[in-house]
PDB file of C-alpha atoms in Angstrom:
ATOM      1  CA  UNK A   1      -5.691 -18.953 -18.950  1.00  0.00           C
ATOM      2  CA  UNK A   2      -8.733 -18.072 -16.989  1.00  0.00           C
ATOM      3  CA  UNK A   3     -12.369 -19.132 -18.268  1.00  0.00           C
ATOM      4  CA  UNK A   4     -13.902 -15.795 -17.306  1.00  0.00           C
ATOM      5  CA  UNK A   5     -11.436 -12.800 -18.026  1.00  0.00           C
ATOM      6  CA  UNK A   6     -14.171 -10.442 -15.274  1.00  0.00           C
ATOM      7  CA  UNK A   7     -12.954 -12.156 -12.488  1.00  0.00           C
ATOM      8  CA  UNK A   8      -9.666 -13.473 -10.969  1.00  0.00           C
ATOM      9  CA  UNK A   9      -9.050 -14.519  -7.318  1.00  0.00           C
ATOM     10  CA  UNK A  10      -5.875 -14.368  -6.076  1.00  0.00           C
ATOM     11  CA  UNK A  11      -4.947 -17.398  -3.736  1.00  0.00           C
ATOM     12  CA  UNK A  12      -2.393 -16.341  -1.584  1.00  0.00           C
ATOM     13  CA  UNK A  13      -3.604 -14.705   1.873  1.00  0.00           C
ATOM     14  CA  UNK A  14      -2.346 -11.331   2.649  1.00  0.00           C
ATOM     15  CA  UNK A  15      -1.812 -11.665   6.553  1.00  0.00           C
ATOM     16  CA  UNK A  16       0.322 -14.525   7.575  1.00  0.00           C
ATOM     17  CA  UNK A  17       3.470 -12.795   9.550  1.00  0.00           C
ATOM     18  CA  UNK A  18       2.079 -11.422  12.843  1.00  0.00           C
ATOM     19  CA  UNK A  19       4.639  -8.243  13.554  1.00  0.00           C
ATOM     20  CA  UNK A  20       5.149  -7.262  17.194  1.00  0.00           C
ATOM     21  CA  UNK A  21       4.453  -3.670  18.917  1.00  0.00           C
ATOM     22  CA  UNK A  22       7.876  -1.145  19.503  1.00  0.00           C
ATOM     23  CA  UNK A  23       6.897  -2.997  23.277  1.00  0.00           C
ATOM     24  CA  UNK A  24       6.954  -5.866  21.851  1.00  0.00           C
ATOM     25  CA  UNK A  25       3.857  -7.149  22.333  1.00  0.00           C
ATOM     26  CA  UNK A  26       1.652  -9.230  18.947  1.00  0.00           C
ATOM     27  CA  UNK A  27      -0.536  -6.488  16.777  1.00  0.00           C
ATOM     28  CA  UNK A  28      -3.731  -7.586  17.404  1.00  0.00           C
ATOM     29  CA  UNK A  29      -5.110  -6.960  14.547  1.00  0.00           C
ATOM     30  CA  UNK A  30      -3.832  -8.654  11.014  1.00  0.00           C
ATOM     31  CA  UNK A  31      -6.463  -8.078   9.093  1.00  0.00           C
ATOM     32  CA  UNK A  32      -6.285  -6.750   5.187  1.00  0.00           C
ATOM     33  CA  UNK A  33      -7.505  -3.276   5.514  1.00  0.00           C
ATOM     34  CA  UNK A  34      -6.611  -0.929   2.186  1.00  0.00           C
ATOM     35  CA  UNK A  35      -6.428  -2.223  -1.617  1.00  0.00           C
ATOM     36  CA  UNK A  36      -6.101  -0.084  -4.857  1.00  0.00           C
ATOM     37  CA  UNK A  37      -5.500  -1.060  -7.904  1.00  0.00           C
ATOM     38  CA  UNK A  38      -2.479   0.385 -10.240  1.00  0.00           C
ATOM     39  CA  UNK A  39      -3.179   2.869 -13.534  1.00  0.00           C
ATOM     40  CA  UNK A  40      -4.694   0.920 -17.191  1.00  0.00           C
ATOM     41  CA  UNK A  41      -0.535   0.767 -17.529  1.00  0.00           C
ATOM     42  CA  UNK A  42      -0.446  -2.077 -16.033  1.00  0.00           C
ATOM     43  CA  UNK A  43      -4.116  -3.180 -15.358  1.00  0.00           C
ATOM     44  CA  UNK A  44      -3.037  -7.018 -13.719  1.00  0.00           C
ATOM     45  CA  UNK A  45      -1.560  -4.794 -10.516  1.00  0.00           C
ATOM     46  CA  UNK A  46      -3.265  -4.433  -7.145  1.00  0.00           C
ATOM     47  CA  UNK A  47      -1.642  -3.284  -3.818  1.00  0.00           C
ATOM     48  CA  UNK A  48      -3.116  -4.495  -0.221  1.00  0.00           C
ATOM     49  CA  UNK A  49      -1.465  -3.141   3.170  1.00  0.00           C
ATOM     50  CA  UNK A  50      -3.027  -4.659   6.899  1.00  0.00           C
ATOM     51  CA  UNK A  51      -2.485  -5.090  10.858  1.00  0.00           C
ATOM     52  CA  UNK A  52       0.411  -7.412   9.308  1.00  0.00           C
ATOM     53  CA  UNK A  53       2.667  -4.657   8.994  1.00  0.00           C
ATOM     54  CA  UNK A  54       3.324  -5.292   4.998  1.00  0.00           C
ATOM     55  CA  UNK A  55       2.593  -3.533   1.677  1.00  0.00           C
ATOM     56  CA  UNK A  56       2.264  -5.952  -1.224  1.00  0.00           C
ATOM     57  CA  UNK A  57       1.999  -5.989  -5.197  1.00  0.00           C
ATOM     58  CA  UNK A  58      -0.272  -8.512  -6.652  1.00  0.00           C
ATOM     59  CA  UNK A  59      -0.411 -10.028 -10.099  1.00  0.00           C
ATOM     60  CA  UNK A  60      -4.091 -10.560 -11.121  1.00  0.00           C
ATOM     61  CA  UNK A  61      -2.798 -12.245 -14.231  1.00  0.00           C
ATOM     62  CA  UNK A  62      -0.489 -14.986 -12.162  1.00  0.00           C
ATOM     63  CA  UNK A  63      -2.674 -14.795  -9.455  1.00  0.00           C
ATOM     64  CA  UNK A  64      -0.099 -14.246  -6.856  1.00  0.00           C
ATOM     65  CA  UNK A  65       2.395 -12.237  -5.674  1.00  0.00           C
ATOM     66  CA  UNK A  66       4.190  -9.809  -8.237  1.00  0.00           C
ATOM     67  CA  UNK A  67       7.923 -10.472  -9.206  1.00  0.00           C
ATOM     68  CA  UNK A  68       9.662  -7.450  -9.041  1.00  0.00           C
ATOM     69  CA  UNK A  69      12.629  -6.828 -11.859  1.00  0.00           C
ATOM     70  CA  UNK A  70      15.378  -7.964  -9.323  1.00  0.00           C
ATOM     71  CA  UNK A  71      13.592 -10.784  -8.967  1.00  0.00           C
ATOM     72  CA  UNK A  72      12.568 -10.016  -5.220  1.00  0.00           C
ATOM     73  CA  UNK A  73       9.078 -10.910  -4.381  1.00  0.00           C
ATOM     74  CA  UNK A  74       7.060  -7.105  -3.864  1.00  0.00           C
ATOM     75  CA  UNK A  75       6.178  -7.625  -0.265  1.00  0.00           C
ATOM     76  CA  UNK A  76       7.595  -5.283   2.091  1.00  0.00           C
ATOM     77  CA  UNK A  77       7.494  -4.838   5.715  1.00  0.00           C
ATOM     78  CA  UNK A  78       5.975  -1.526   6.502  1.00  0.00           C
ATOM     79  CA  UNK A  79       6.973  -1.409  10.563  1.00  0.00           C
ATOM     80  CA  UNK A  80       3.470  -0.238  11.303  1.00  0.00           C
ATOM     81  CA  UNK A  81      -0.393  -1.384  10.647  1.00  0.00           C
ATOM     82  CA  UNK A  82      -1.444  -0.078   7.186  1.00  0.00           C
ATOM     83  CA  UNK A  83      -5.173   1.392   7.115  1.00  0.00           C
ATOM     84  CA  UNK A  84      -5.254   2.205   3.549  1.00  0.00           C
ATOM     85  CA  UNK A  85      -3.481   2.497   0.424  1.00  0.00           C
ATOM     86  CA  UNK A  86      -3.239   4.204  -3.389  1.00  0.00           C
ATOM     87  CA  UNK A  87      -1.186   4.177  -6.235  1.00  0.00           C
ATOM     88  CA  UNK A  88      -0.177   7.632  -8.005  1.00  0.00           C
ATOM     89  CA  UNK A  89      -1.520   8.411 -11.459  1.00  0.00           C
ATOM     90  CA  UNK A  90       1.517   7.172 -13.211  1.00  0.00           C
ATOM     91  CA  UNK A  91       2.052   3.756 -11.154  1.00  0.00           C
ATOM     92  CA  UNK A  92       5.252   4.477  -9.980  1.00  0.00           C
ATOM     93  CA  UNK A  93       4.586   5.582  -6.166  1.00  0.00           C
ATOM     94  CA  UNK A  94       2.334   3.833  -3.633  1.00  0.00           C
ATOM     95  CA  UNK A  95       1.442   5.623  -0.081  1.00  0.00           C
ATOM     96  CA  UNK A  96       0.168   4.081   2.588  1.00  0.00           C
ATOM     97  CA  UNK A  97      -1.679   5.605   5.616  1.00  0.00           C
ATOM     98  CA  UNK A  98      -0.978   4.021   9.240  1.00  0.00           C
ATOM     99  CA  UNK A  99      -2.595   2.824  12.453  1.00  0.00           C
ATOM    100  CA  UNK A 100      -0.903   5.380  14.247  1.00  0.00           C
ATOM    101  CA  UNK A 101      -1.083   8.765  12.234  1.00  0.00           C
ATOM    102  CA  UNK A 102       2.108   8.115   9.721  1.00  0.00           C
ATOM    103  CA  UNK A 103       1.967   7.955   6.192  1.00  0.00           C
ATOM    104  CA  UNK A 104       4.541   6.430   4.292  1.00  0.00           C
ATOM    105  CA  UNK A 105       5.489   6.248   0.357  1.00  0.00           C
ATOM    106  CA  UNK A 106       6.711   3.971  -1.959  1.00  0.00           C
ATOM    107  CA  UNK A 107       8.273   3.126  -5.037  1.00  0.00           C
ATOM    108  CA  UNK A 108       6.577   0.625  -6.686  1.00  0.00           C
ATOM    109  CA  UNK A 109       9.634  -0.954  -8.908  1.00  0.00           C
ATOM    110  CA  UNK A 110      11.523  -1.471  -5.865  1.00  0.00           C
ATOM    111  CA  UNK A 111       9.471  -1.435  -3.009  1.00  0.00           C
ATOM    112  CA  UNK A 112      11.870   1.072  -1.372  1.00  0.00           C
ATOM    113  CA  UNK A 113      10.326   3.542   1.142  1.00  0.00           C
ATOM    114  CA  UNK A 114      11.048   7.138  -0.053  1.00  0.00           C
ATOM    115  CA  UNK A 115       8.886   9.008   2.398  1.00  0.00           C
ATOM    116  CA  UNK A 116       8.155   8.518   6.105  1.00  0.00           C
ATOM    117  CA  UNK A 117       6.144  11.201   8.211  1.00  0.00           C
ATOM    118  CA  UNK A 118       4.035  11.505  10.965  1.00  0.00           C
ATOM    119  CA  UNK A 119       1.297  13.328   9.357  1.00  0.00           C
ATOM    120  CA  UNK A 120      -1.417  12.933  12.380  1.00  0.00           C
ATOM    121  CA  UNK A 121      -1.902  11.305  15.983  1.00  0.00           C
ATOM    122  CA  UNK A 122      -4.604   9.791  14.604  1.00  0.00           C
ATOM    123  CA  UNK A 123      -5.512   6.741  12.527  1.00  0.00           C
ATOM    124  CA  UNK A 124      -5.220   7.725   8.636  1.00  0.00           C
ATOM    125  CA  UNK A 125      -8.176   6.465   7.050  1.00  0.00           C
ATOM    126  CA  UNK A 126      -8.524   7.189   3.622  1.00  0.00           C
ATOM    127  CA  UNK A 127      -5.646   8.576   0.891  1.00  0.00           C
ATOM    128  CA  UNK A 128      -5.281   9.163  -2.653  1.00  0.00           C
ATOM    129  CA  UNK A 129      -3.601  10.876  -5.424  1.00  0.00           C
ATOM    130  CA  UNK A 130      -5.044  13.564  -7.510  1.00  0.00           C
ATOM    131  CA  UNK A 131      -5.750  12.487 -11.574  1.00  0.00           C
ATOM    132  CA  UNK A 132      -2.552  14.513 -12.042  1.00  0.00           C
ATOM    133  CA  UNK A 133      -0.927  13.219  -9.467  1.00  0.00           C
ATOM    134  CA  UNK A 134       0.568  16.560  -8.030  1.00  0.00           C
ATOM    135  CA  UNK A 135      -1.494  16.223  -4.897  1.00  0.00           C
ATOM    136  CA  UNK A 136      -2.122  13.539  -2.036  1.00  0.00           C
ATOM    137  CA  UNK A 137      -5.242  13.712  -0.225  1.00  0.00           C
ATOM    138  CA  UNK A 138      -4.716  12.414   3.468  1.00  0.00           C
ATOM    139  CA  UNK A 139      -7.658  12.044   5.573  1.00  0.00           C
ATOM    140  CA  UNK A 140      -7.430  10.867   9.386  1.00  0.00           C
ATOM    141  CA  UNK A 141      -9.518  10.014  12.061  1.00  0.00           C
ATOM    142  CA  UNK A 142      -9.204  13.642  13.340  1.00  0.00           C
ATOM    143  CA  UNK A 143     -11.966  14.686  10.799  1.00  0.00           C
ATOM    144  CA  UNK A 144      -8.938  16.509   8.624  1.00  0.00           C
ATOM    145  CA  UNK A 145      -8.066  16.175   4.925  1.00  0.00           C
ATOM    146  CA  UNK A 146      -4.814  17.473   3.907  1.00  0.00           C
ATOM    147  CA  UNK A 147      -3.178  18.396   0.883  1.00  0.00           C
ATOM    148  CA  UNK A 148       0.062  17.734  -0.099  1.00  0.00           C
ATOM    149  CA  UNK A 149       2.256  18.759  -2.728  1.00  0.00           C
ATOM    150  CA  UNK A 150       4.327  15.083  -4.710  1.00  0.00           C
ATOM    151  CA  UNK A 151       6.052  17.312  -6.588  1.00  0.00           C
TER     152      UNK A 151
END
């Protein structure tokens, strides 16, 4: 049990697993670069994505790594640098913009991607779901924001 319930640190470091280039040359950069937090549903939730190439579930409350219900740890290898991150109104998809224009989506309960697209050529740097959740806001280094439809 924690002391002080308005702040927890998780211990475990995000980067770790240096992933290499399609030319196979190191990612340079493994730094964490996108975390949001998942809906009052489950308020102990928090995802991170990095230049480590991964997308990862944290428990607040064990201050760790989330279990998923197979029993899998919820770190997945995303194949790309993630820039940013957000979790959809009703905590069951995460998206994840990229280093290199590509956005990707997630289910959260298995950490299985369910969407991969090249959105832009250019870094994505912010993105988020509407309240509703019908809409995801991607915004890029290009100076765009797009819309798109989840349903």
């Amino acid at each position: 049990d924690r002391a002080d319930d308005s702040v927890s640190v998780v211990a475990a470091p995000h980067s770790g697993e240096a992933r290499r280039q399609p030319d196979g040359s190191l990612y340079g950069n493994i730094a964490l670069n996108g975390v949001a937090s998942f809906p009052l549903s489950s308020p102990d939730l928090f995802c991170s994505t990095g230049g480590d190439c991964t997308l990862r579930i944290w428990n607040s409350r064990h201050r760790g790594p989330h279990t998923l219900a197979n029993g899998q740890t919820a770190v997945r290898s995303t194949g790309m640098p993630g820039m940013c991150c957000t979790v959809s109104p009703d905590g069951r998809w995460i998206a994840v913009g990229h280093d290199g224009g590509q956005v990707t989506v997630w289910e959260s309960e298995t950490m299985l991607c369910s969407l991969e697209n090249a959105f832009r050529k250019r870094c994505i740097s912010c993105i988020s779901y509407s309240p509703d959740g019908r809409l995801l806001a991607v915004g890029s280094r290009e100076g765009s924001v797009d819309l798109y439809g989840t349903q």
